[in-house]
């Protein structure tokens, strides 16, 4: 288990209070957390703008090597408490394991930051082990789809902004777990809210400024499917057909798959009380629970099995497998018909 101070929140908290580690290796497939930590270090390590020319160095993995990085890290700061050395695209440093020689005995006045994006250091090798002892070895993981609404809520709480659960779900369904894009959209919403107004993001605000319909979206499609509202399902599908750019089938299928996969979990959960289902699904609020309790009544476990199989088949066809002429709209219409009947 990660040390508490080596969680994303803990690392950020320590940086803001200027409790620095001499080495940070930030690795993993989610660039958002790596960028956030690096930006905080760039802001807080060298405080005087005039000193940054002497005490802040940014290197790029394609243009450097381990020896150059170690030479830079072993310099002393000029008329400042710390110097900051950031290595971007460090996954391109071919001899990166040689940094172990420095990491085992780092300079206390240097903060060395290694951005190892989209890849992972081999934890069995010496660099990862040494960093774990003298600095921070942080793995930046993707946020699972089912945790996105909670993540959106917590991200906005940092700005002292709240969000309606439906608005959070609309953003999650529309943007997926692309955190950099999400952060930009939330920044836009936070900026346009009047200063004297209640800081709360509503479905109307999302619809007006992000381009997501509050009536015709994947969230509403799930509700209509759960209740077997054929008319509403058809209205949403027709809207998707007219607005394919904002409603691609590749965004809808994962939402359907996630819902029916969770519904299958509900079927095989012994405790079907509100608390039991929330625990089984990992939900923090009961906002989404109604879709599952209604779905349990309308779809048997065997039907759910068949629906999941149909979603997989549709996904393959949308990528051209055994499909010559059907459009994405045709595929979605056929899938929803099979779900409802």
C-alpha positions as YAML, in Angstrom:
chain: A
units: angstrom
residues:
- id: 1
  name: UNK
  ca: [0.00, 0.00, 0.00]
- id: 2
  name: UNK
  ca: [1.28, 3.47, -0.85]
- id: 3
  name: UNK
  ca: [2.52, 5.61, 1.98]
- id: 4
  name: UNK
  ca: [-0.08, 8.22, 2.85]
- id: 5
  name: UNK
  ca: [2.22, 11.09, 1.89]
- id: 6
  name: UNK
  ca: [2.89, 9.41, -1.46]
- id: 7
  name: UNK
  ca: [-0.71, 9.53, -2.59]
- id: 8
  name: UNK
  ca: [-1.57, 12.25, -5.08]
- id: 9
  name: UNK
  ca: [-3.33, 14.32, -2.43]
- id: 10
  name: UNK
  ca: [-0.54, 13.82, 0.09]
- id: 11
  name: UNK
  ca: [2.20, 14.73, -2.39]
- id: 12
  name: UNK
  ca: [0.37, 17.91, -3.40]
- id: 13
  name: UNK
  ca: [-0.29, 18.87, 0.21]
- id: 14
  name: UNK
  ca: [3.40, 18.51, 1.09]
- id: 15
  name: UNK
  ca: [4.52, 20.52, -1.94]
- id: 16
  name: UNK
  ca: [2.22, 23.42, -1.09]
- id: 17
  name: UNK
  ca: [3.66, 23.47, 2.46]
- id: 18
  name: UNK
  ca: [7.20, 23.24, 0.99]
- id: 19
  name: UNK
  ca: [7.93, 19.80, 2.39]
- id: 20
  name: UNK
  ca: [9.93, 18.57, -0.57]
- id: 21
  name: UNK
  ca: [11.53, 15.22, -1.33]
- id: 22
  name: UNK
  ca: [14.89, 15.25, -3.14]
- id: 23
  name: UNK
  ca: [13.62, 12.93, -5.91]
- id: 24
  name: UNK
  ca: [10.21, 12.48, -7.53]
- id: 25
  name: UNK
  ca: [9.70, 9.79, -10.15]
- id: 26
  name: UNK
  ca: [6.21, 10.25, -11.59]
- id: 27
  name: UNK
  ca: [5.25, 7.37, -13.86]
- id: 28
  name: UNK
  ca: [2.15, 5.76, -15.32]
- id: 29
  name: UNK
  ca: [-0.53, 5.97, -17.96]
- id: 30
  name: UNK
  ca: [-2.48, 8.99, -16.65]
- id: 31
  name: UNK
  ca: [-0.65, 12.22, -17.59]
- id: 32
  name: UNK
  ca: [-3.01, 14.49, -15.63]
- id: 33
  name: UNK
  ca: [-1.68, 13.68, -12.15]
- id: 34
  name: UNK
  ca: [1.93, 13.80, -13.35]
- id: 35
  name: UNK
  ca: [1.36, 17.25, -14.87]
- id: 36
  name: UNK
  ca: [-0.43, 18.53, -11.75]
- id: 37
  name: UNK
  ca: [2.39, 17.47, -9.42]
- id: 38
  name: UNK
  ca: [5.06, 18.86, -11.76]
- id: 39
  name: UNK
  ca: [3.22, 22.19, -12.10]
- id: 40
  name: UNK
  ca: [3.00, 22.49, -8.31]
- id: 41
  name: UNK
  ca: [6.73, 21.86, -7.98]
- id: 42
  name: UNK
  ca: [7.47, 24.46, -10.66]
- id: 43
  name: UNK
  ca: [5.37, 26.93, -8.70]
- id: 44
  name: UNK
  ca: [6.61, 26.24, -5.16]
- id: 45
  name: UNK
  ca: [10.25, 25.07, -5.21]
- id: 46
  name: UNK
  ca: [11.90, 28.24, -6.59]
- id: 47
  name: UNK
  ca: [9.75, 31.12, -5.37]
- id: 48
  name: UNK
  ca: [11.61, 34.14, -6.72]
- id: 49
  name: UNK
  ca: [11.04, 34.59, -10.45]
- id: 50
  name: UNK
  ca: [14.47, 36.22, -10.81]
- id: 51
  name: UNK
  ca: [16.13, 33.11, -9.35]
- id: 52
  name: UNK
  ca: [14.47, 30.69, -11.76]
- id: 53
  name: UNK
  ca: [16.99, 31.44, -14.50]
- id: 54
  name: UNK
  ca: [19.73, 30.05, -12.26]
- id: 55
  name: UNK
  ca: [17.89, 27.47, -10.16]
- id: 56
  name: UNK
  ca: [15.29, 25.90, -12.43]
- id: 57
  name: UNK
  ca: [16.29, 23.59, -15.28]
- id: 58
  name: UNK
  ca: [14.03, 21.62, -17.64]
- id: 59
  name: UNK
  ca: [15.54, 18.76, -19.63]
- id: 60
  name: UNK
  ca: [13.95, 16.49, -22.24]
- id: 61
  name: UNK
  ca: [14.52, 12.76, -22.40]
- id: 62
  name: UNK
  ca: [15.25, 12.71, -26.12]
- id: 63
  name: UNK
  ca: [18.04, 15.28, -25.69]
- id: 64
  name: UNK
  ca: [19.74, 14.10, -22.51]
- id: 65
  name: UNK
  ca: [21.18, 11.08, -20.70]
- id: 66
  name: UNK
  ca: [21.67, 9.87, -17.14]
- id: 67
  name: UNK
  ca: [25.12, 11.46, -16.77]
- id: 68
  name: UNK
  ca: [23.82, 14.91, -17.80]
- id: 69
  name: UNK
  ca: [20.86, 14.63, -15.42]
- id: 70
  name: UNK
  ca: [23.14, 13.65, -12.51]
- id: 71
  name: UNK
  ca: [25.56, 16.48, -13.25]
- id: 72
  name: UNK
  ca: [22.69, 18.97, -13.21]
- id: 73
  name: UNK
  ca: [21.25, 17.52, -9.99]
- id: 74
  name: UNK
  ca: [24.62, 17.70, -8.20]
- id: 75
  name: UNK
  ca: [24.95, 21.46, -8.67]
- id: 76
  name: UNK
  ca: [24.22, 23.69, -5.70]
- id: 77
  name: UNK
  ca: [21.55, 26.40, -5.92]
- id: 78
  name: UNK
  ca: [22.67, 29.98, -6.44]
- id: 79
  name: UNK
  ca: [21.51, 32.28, -3.63]
- id: 80
  name: UNK
  ca: [18.42, 30.13, -3.03]
- id: 81
  name: UNK
  ca: [17.37, 27.27, -0.76]
- id: 82
  name: UNK
  ca: [16.66, 24.80, -3.58]
- id: 83
  name: UNK
  ca: [17.25, 24.20, -7.24]
- id: 84
  name: UNK
  ca: [14.68, 22.34, -9.34]
- id: 85
  name: UNK
  ca: [15.59, 19.94, -12.16]
- id: 86
  name: UNK
  ca: [12.66, 18.58, -14.22]
- id: 87
  name: UNK
  ca: [13.18, 15.83, -16.78]
- id: 88
  name: UNK
  ca: [10.23, 15.66, -19.17]
- id: 89
  name: UNK
  ca: [9.65, 12.61, -21.41]
- id: 90
  name: UNK
  ca: [12.07, 10.68, -19.22]
- id: 91
  name: UNK
  ca: [10.84, 7.42, -20.74]
- id: 92
  name: UNK
  ca: [13.10, 8.33, -23.69]
- id: 93
  name: UNK
  ca: [16.27, 8.35, -21.55]
- id: 94
  name: UNK
  ca: [17.88, 5.07, -22.63]
- id: 95
  name: UNK
  ca: [20.25, 4.66, -19.68]
- id: 96
  name: UNK
  ca: [17.83, 5.90, -17.02]
- id: 97
  name: UNK
  ca: [18.72, 3.06, -14.61]
- id: 98
  name: UNK
  ca: [22.13, 4.72, -14.13]
- id: 99
  name: UNK
  ca: [20.34, 7.46, -12.15]
- id: 100
  name: UNK
  ca: [20.38, 4.96, -9.28]
- id: 101
  name: UNK
  ca: [23.89, 6.19, -8.43]
- id: 102
  name: UNK
  ca: [22.49, 9.66, -7.69]
- id: 103
  name: UNK
  ca: [19.16, 8.61, -6.20]
- id: 104
  name: UNK
  ca: [20.86, 6.51, -3.52]
- id: 105
  name: UNK
  ca: [22.56, 9.65, -2.19]
- id: 106
  name: UNK
  ca: [20.70, 12.69, -3.52]
- id: 107
  name: UNK
  ca: [21.61, 16.31, -2.79]
- id: 108
  name: UNK
  ca: [19.26, 17.79, -0.19]
- id: 109
  name: UNK
  ca: [19.22, 21.19, -1.92]
- id: 110
  name: UNK
  ca: [18.08, 19.71, -5.29]
- id: 111
  name: UNK
  ca: [14.55, 18.65, -6.16]
- id: 112
  name: UNK
  ca: [14.84, 16.23, -9.09]
- id: 113
  name: UNK
  ca: [11.60, 15.45, -10.94]
- id: 114
  name: UNK
  ca: [11.45, 12.60, -13.46]
- id: 115
  name: UNK
  ca: [8.35, 12.56, -15.69]
- id: 116
  name: UNK
  ca: [8.06, 8.98, -16.94]
- id: 117
  name: UNK
  ca: [4.73, 9.26, -18.75]
- id: 118
  name: UNK
  ca: [2.65, 6.42, -20.18]
- id: 119
  name: UNK
  ca: [5.13, 3.79, -18.99]
- id: 120
  name: UNK
  ca: [6.32, 2.23, -15.74]
- id: 121
  name: UNK
  ca: [9.75, 1.71, -14.32]
- id: 122
  name: UNK
  ca: [10.53, -1.92, -13.62]
- id: 123
  name: UNK
  ca: [10.04, -2.10, -9.85]
- id: 124
  name: UNK
  ca: [12.40, -5.09, -9.71]
- id: 125
  name: UNK
  ca: [15.33, -2.93, -10.81]
- id: 126
  name: UNK
  ca: [17.50, -0.69, -8.66]
- id: 127
  name: UNK
  ca: [16.21, 2.78, -9.67]
- id: 128
  name: UNK
  ca: [12.64, 2.14, -8.50]
- id: 129
  name: UNK
  ca: [13.86, 0.51, -5.28]
- id: 130
  name: UNK
  ca: [16.27, 3.35, -4.50]
- id: 131
  name: UNK
  ca: [13.63, 6.01, -5.18]
- id: 132
  name: UNK
  ca: [11.24, 4.28, -2.82]
- id: 133
  name: UNK
  ca: [13.79, 4.77, -0.02]
- id: 134
  name: UNK
  ca: [15.00, 8.33, -0.63]
- id: 135
  name: UNK
  ca: [12.18, 10.01, -2.54]
- id: 136
  name: UNK
  ca: [8.75, 9.59, -4.09]
- id: 137
  name: UNK
  ca: [7.91, 6.84, -6.57]
- id: 138
  name: UNK
  ca: [4.39, 7.72, -7.71]
- id: 139
  name: UNK
  ca: [2.29, 5.65, -10.11]
- id: 140
  name: UNK
  ca: [-0.31, 7.73, -11.93]
- id: 141
  name: UNK
  ca: [-3.30, 5.51, -12.71]
- id: 142
  name: UNK
  ca: [-6.35, 6.09, -14.87]
- id: 143
  name: UNK
  ca: [-9.53, 6.89, -12.97]
- id: 144
  name: UNK
  ca: [-12.02, 4.06, -13.61]
- id: 145
  name: UNK
  ca: [-15.24, 5.13, -15.34]
- id: 146
  name: UNK
  ca: [-17.34, 4.19, -12.33]
- id: 147
  name: UNK
  ca: [-15.36, 6.61, -10.12]
- id: 148
  name: UNK
  ca: [-15.49, 9.56, -12.50]
- id: 149
  name: UNK
  ca: [-18.52, 11.33, -11.00]
- id: 150
  name: UNK
  ca: [-16.93, 11.20, -7.54]
- id: 151
  name: UNK
  ca: [-13.66, 12.48, -9.01]
- id: 152
  name: UNK
  ca: [-15.44, 15.38, -10.74]
- id: 153
  name: UNK
  ca: [-17.14, 16.31, -7.48]
- id: 154
  name: UNK
  ca: [-13.88, 16.25, -5.51]
- id: 155
  name: UNK
  ca: [-12.03, 18.21, -8.20]
- id: 156
  name: UNK
  ca: [-14.62, 20.97, -8.01]
- id: 157
  name: UNK
  ca: [-14.58, 20.98, -4.20]
- id: 158
  name: UNK
  ca: [-10.96, 22.16, -4.44]
- id: 159
  name: UNK
  ca: [-12.37, 25.27, -6.14]
- id: 160
  name: UNK
  ca: [-15.20, 25.53, -3.61]
- id: 161
  name: UNK
  ca: [-17.68, 24.71, -6.36]
- id: 162
  name: UNK
  ca: [-20.42, 22.08, -6.06]
- id: 163
  name: UNK
  ca: [-22.10, 20.15, -8.87]
- id: 164
  name: UNK
  ca: [-25.50, 18.58, -9.36]
- id: 165
  name: UNK
  ca: [-25.19, 14.74, -9.53]
- id: 166
  name: UNK
  ca: [-26.90, 14.67, -12.92]
- id: 167
  name: UNK
  ca: [-24.51, 17.32, -14.26]
- id: 168
  name: UNK
  ca: [-21.54, 15.28, -12.99]
- id: 169
  name: UNK
  ca: [-22.90, 12.18, -14.73]
- id: 170
  name: UNK
  ca: [-23.47, 14.11, -17.97]
- id: 171
  name: UNK
  ca: [-19.84, 15.26, -17.95]
- id: 172
  name: UNK
  ca: [-18.59, 11.79, -17.11]
- id: 173
  name: UNK
  ca: [-20.58, 10.15, -19.92]
- id: 174
  name: UNK
  ca: [-19.59, 12.82, -22.46]
- id: 175
  name: UNK
  ca: [-15.89, 13.18, -21.62]
- id: 176
  name: UNK
  ca: [-15.07, 9.71, -20.33]
- id: 177
  name: UNK
  ca: [-11.93, 9.60, -18.20]
- id: 178
  name: UNK
  ca: [-9.91, 12.09, -20.26]
- id: 179
  name: UNK
  ca: [-8.84, 14.10, -17.22]
- id: 180
  name: UNK
  ca: [-6.99, 16.87, -19.03]
- id: 181
  name: UNK
  ca: [-10.01, 17.59, -21.20]
- id: 182
  name: UNK
  ca: [-12.27, 17.34, -18.17]
- id: 183
  name: UNK
  ca: [-10.14, 19.83, -16.22]
- id: 184
  name: UNK
  ca: [-10.35, 22.33, -19.11]
- id: 185
  name: UNK
  ca: [-14.14, 22.03, -19.31]
- id: 186
  name: UNK
  ca: [-14.53, 22.41, -15.54]
- id: 187
  name: UNK
  ca: [-12.23, 25.43, -15.62]
- id: 188
  name: UNK
  ca: [-14.49, 26.96, -18.28]
- id: 189
  name: UNK
  ca: [-17.62, 26.30, -16.21]
- id: 190
  name: UNK
  ca: [-16.03, 27.68, -13.03]
- id: 191
  name: UNK
  ca: [-14.99, 30.88, -14.83]
- id: 192
  name: UNK
  ca: [-18.39, 31.68, -16.37]
- id: 193
  name: UNK
  ca: [-20.28, 31.43, -13.08]
- id: 194
  name: UNK
  ca: [-21.09, 34.89, -11.67]
- id: 195
  name: UNK
  ca: [-19.02, 35.86, -8.63]
- id: 196
  name: UNK
  ca: [-22.06, 36.61, -6.49]
- id: 197
  name: UNK
  ca: [-23.98, 33.48, -7.48]
- id: 198
  name: UNK
  ca: [-24.17, 30.15, -5.68]
- id: 199
  name: UNK
  ca: [-21.17, 28.20, -6.97]
- id: 200
  name: UNK
  ca: [-23.01, 25.15, -8.27]
- id: 201
  name: UNK
  ca: [-22.82, 23.53, -11.70]
- id: 202
  name: UNK
  ca: [-26.24, 22.45, -12.95]
- id: 203
  name: UNK
  ca: [-27.37, 20.35, -15.95]
- id: 204
  name: UNK
  ca: [-28.55, 23.58, -17.61]
- id: 205
  name: UNK
  ca: [-25.09, 25.13, -17.25]
- id: 206
  name: UNK
  ca: [-23.47, 22.02, -18.75]
- id: 207
  name: UNK
  ca: [-25.96, 21.95, -21.63]
- id: 208
  name: UNK
  ca: [-25.47, 25.63, -22.47]
- id: 209
  name: UNK
  ca: [-21.68, 25.67, -22.31]
- id: 210
  name: UNK
  ca: [-20.36, 22.17, -23.01]
- id: 211
  name: UNK
  ca: [-22.77, 21.20, -25.77]
- id: 212
  name: UNK
  ca: [-24.38, 18.22, -24.02]
- id: 213
  name: UNK
  ca: [-28.15, 17.95, -24.13]
- id: 214
  name: UNK
  ca: [-29.62, 17.51, -20.66]
- id: 215
  name: UNK
  ca: [-32.50, 15.50, -22.15]
- id: 216
  name: UNK
  ca: [-30.75, 13.44, -24.81]
- id: 217
  name: UNK
  ca: [-27.52, 11.93, -23.50]
- id: 218
  name: UNK
  ca: [-26.15, 8.57, -22.38]
- id: 219
  name: UNK
  ca: [-27.25, 9.17, -18.80]
- id: 220
  name: UNK
  ca: [-30.87, 9.66, -19.90]
- id: 221
  name: UNK
  ca: [-30.58, 6.68, -22.26]
- id: 222
  name: UNK
  ca: [-29.67, 4.43, -19.33]
- id: 223
  name: UNK
  ca: [-32.66, 5.73, -17.36]
- id: 224
  name: UNK
  ca: [-34.97, 5.08, -20.32]
- id: 225
  name: UNK
  ca: [-33.55, 1.58, -20.84]
- id: 226
  name: UNK
  ca: [-33.83, 0.76, -17.13]
- id: 227
  name: UNK
  ca: [-37.53, 1.69, -17.13]
- id: 228
  name: UNK
  ca: [-38.09, 0.22, -20.62]
- id: 229
  name: UNK
  ca: [-39.35, 3.59, -21.88]
- id: 230
  name: UNK
  ca: [-39.37, 2.73, -25.60]
- id: 231
  name: UNK
  ca: [-40.50, 6.20, -26.72]
- id: 232
  name: UNK
  ca: [-37.73, 7.99, -24.79]
- id: 233
  name: UNK
  ca: [-35.10, 5.53, -26.03]
- id: 234
  name: UNK
  ca: [-36.11, 6.16, -29.64]
- id: 235
  name: UNK
  ca: [-36.10, 9.94, -29.12]
- id: 236
  name: UNK
  ca: [-32.55, 9.80, -27.71]
- id: 237
  name: UNK
  ca: [-31.31, 7.53, -30.52]
- id: 238
  name: UNK
  ca: [-32.77, 9.90, -33.14]
- id: 239
  name: UNK
  ca: [-31.04, 12.82, -31.41]
- id: 240
  name: UNK
  ca: [-27.74, 10.89, -31.43]
- id: 241
  name: UNK
  ca: [-28.23, 10.18, -35.15]
- id: 242
  name: UNK
  ca: [-28.65, 13.90, -35.87]
- id: 243
  name: UNK
  ca: [-25.67, 14.87, -33.66]
- id: 244
  name: UNK
  ca: [-23.12, 12.10, -34.31]
- id: 245
  name: UNK
  ca: [-20.07, 14.22, -33.49]
- id: 246
  name: UNK
  ca: [-21.12, 14.78, -29.88]
- id: 247
  name: UNK
  ca: [-22.71, 11.35, -29.48]
- id: 248
  name: UNK
  ca: [-20.50, 8.68, -31.08]
- id: 249
  name: UNK
  ca: [-21.42, 5.05, -30.55]
- id: 250
  name: UNK
  ca: [-17.92, 4.50, -29.13]
- id: 251
  name: UNK
  ca: [-18.95, 6.71, -26.18]
- id: 252
  name: UNK
  ca: [-22.36, 5.07, -25.71]
- id: 253
  name: UNK
  ca: [-21.31, 1.39, -25.74]
- id: 254
  name: UNK
  ca: [-19.00, 1.61, -22.69]
- id: 255
  name: UNK
  ca: [-21.80, 3.31, -20.73]
- id: 256
  name: UNK
  ca: [-24.23, 0.52, -21.64]
- id: 257
  name: UNK
  ca: [-21.64, -2.15, -20.87]
- id: 258
  name: UNK
  ca: [-20.87, -0.59, -17.49]
- id: 259
  name: UNK
  ca: [-24.56, -0.39, -16.56]
- id: 260
  name: UNK
  ca: [-25.40, -3.98, -17.43]
- id: 261
  name: UNK
  ca: [-22.17, -5.31, -15.90]
- id: 262
  name: UNK
  ca: [-23.14, -3.56, -12.66]
- id: 263
  name: UNK
  ca: [-26.70, -4.84, -13.01]
- id: 264
  name: UNK
  ca: [-25.30, -8.37, -13.17]
- id: 265
  name: UNK
  ca: [-23.43, -7.70, -9.93]
- id: 266
  name: UNK
  ca: [-26.72, -6.58, -8.39]
- id: 267
  name: UNK
  ca: [-28.39, -9.83, -9.44]
- id: 268
  name: UNK
  ca: [-25.77, -11.88, -7.61]
- id: 269
  name: UNK
  ca: [-25.55, -9.67, -4.54]
- id: 270
  name: UNK
  ca: [-27.18, -11.30, -1.51]
- id: 271
  name: UNK
  ca: [-27.87, -8.02, 0.28]
- id: 272
  name: UNK
  ca: [-30.12, -6.05, -2.05]
- id: 273
  name: UNK
  ca: [-30.88, -3.31, 0.43]
- id: 274
  name: UNK
  ca: [-29.89, 0.23, -0.58]
- id: 275
  name: UNK
  ca: [-26.73, 0.02, 1.53]
- id: 276
  name: UNK
  ca: [-25.90, -3.47, 0.25]
- id: 277
  name: UNK
  ca: [-26.22, -2.50, -3.41]
- id: 278
  name: UNK
  ca: [-24.26, 0.72, -2.92]
- id: 279
  name: UNK
  ca: [-21.43, -1.23, -1.28]
- id: 280
  name: UNK
  ca: [-21.47, -3.87, -4.03]
- id: 281
  name: UNK
  ca: [-21.28, -1.23, -6.77]
- id: 282
  name: UNK
  ca: [-18.90, 1.11, -4.97]
- id: 283
  name: UNK
  ca: [-21.36, 4.02, -5.12]
- id: 284
  name: UNK
  ca: [-20.88, 6.99, -2.81]
- id: 285
  name: UNK
  ca: [-24.42, 8.30, -3.18]
- id: 286
  name: UNK
  ca: [-27.79, 6.74, -3.97]
- id: 287
  name: UNK
  ca: [-28.32, 9.04, -6.96]
- id: 288
  name: UNK
  ca: [-27.71, 6.28, -9.52]
- id: 289
  name: UNK
  ca: [-29.18, 3.48, -7.45]
- id: 290
  name: UNK
  ca: [-32.72, 3.83, -8.80]
- id: 291
  name: UNK
  ca: [-31.57, 2.81, -12.29]
- id: 292
  name: UNK
  ca: [-30.28, -0.47, -10.83]
- id: 293
  name: UNK
  ca: [-33.27, -1.23, -8.59]
- id: 294
  name: UNK
  ca: [-35.63, -0.65, -11.55]
- id: 295
  name: UNK
  ca: [-33.33, -2.63, -13.84]
- id: 296
  name: UNK
  ca: [-33.39, -5.59, -11.45]
- id: 297
  name: UNK
  ca: [-37.17, -5.78, -11.89]
- id: 298
  name: UNK
  ca: [-37.12, -5.37, -15.68]
- id: 299
  name: UNK
  ca: [-34.14, -7.53, -16.68]
- id: 300
  name: UNK
  ca: [-33.46, -11.06, -15.49]
- id: 301
  name: UNK
  ca: [-29.90, -12.25, -14.93]
- id: 302
  name: UNK
  ca: [-30.06, -14.38, -18.11]
- id: 303
  name: UNK
  ca: [-31.35, -11.41, -20.11]
- id: 304
  name: UNK
  ca: [-28.46, -9.30, -18.79]
- id: 305
  name: UNK
  ca: [-25.98, -11.99, -19.88]
- id: 306
  name: UNK
  ca: [-27.46, -11.88, -23.39]
- id: 307
  name: UNK
  ca: [-27.42, -8.07, -23.46]
- id: 308
  name: UNK
  ca: [-23.73, -7.93, -22.49]
- id: 309
  name: UNK
  ca: [-23.00, -10.38, -25.31]
- id: 310
  name: UNK
  ca: [-24.99, -8.17, -27.73]
- id: 311
  name: UNK
  ca: [-23.04, -5.08, -26.63]
- id: 312
  name: UNK
  ca: [-19.75, -6.87, -27.30]
- id: 313
  name: UNK
  ca: [-20.97, -7.92, -30.76]
- id: 314
  name: UNK
  ca: [-22.10, -4.36, -31.54]
- id: 315
  name: UNK
  ca: [-18.73, -3.01, -30.42]
- id: 316
  name: UNK
  ca: [-16.95, -5.39, -32.81]
- id: 317
  name: UNK
  ca: [-19.27, -4.44, -35.68]
- id: 318
  name: UNK
  ca: [-18.72, -0.72, -35.01]
- id: 319
  name: UNK
  ca: [-15.03, -1.42, -35.62]
- id: 320
  name: UNK
  ca: [-15.74, -3.15, -38.93]
- id: 321
  name: UNK
  ca: [-15.78, -6.78, -37.81]
- id: 322
  name: UNK
  ca: [-18.29, -8.73, -39.93]
- id: 323
  name: UNK
  ca: [-19.98, -5.48, -40.89]
- id: 324
  name: UNK
  ca: [-20.10, -4.21, -44.46]
- id: 325
  name: UNK
  ca: [-22.85, -1.60, -44.59]
- id: 326
  name: UNK
  ca: [-24.46, -0.92, -41.19]
- id: 327
  name: UNK
  ca: [-23.87, 2.61, -39.89]
- id: 328
  name: UNK
  ca: [-23.23, 3.37, -36.22]
- id: 329
  name: UNK
  ca: [-26.80, 4.63, -36.00]
- id: 330
  name: UNK
  ca: [-28.13, 1.35, -37.46]
- id: 331
  name: UNK
  ca: [-26.06, -0.64, -34.98]
- id: 332
  name: UNK
  ca: [-27.28, 1.36, -31.99]
- id: 333
  name: UNK
  ca: [-30.92, 1.09, -33.07]
- id: 334
  name: UNK
  ca: [-30.59, -2.68, -33.43]
- id: 335
  name: UNK
  ca: [-28.82, -3.01, -30.08]
- id: 336
  name: UNK
  ca: [-31.37, -0.97, -28.15]
- id: 337
  name: UNK
  ca: [-34.20, -2.94, -29.79]
- id: 338
  name: UNK
  ca: [-32.57, -6.20, -28.64]
- id: 339
  name: UNK
  ca: [-32.14, -4.79, -25.14]
- id: 340
  name: UNK
  ca: [-35.76, -3.71, -24.82]
- id: 341
  name: UNK
  ca: [-37.36, -6.82, -26.36]
...
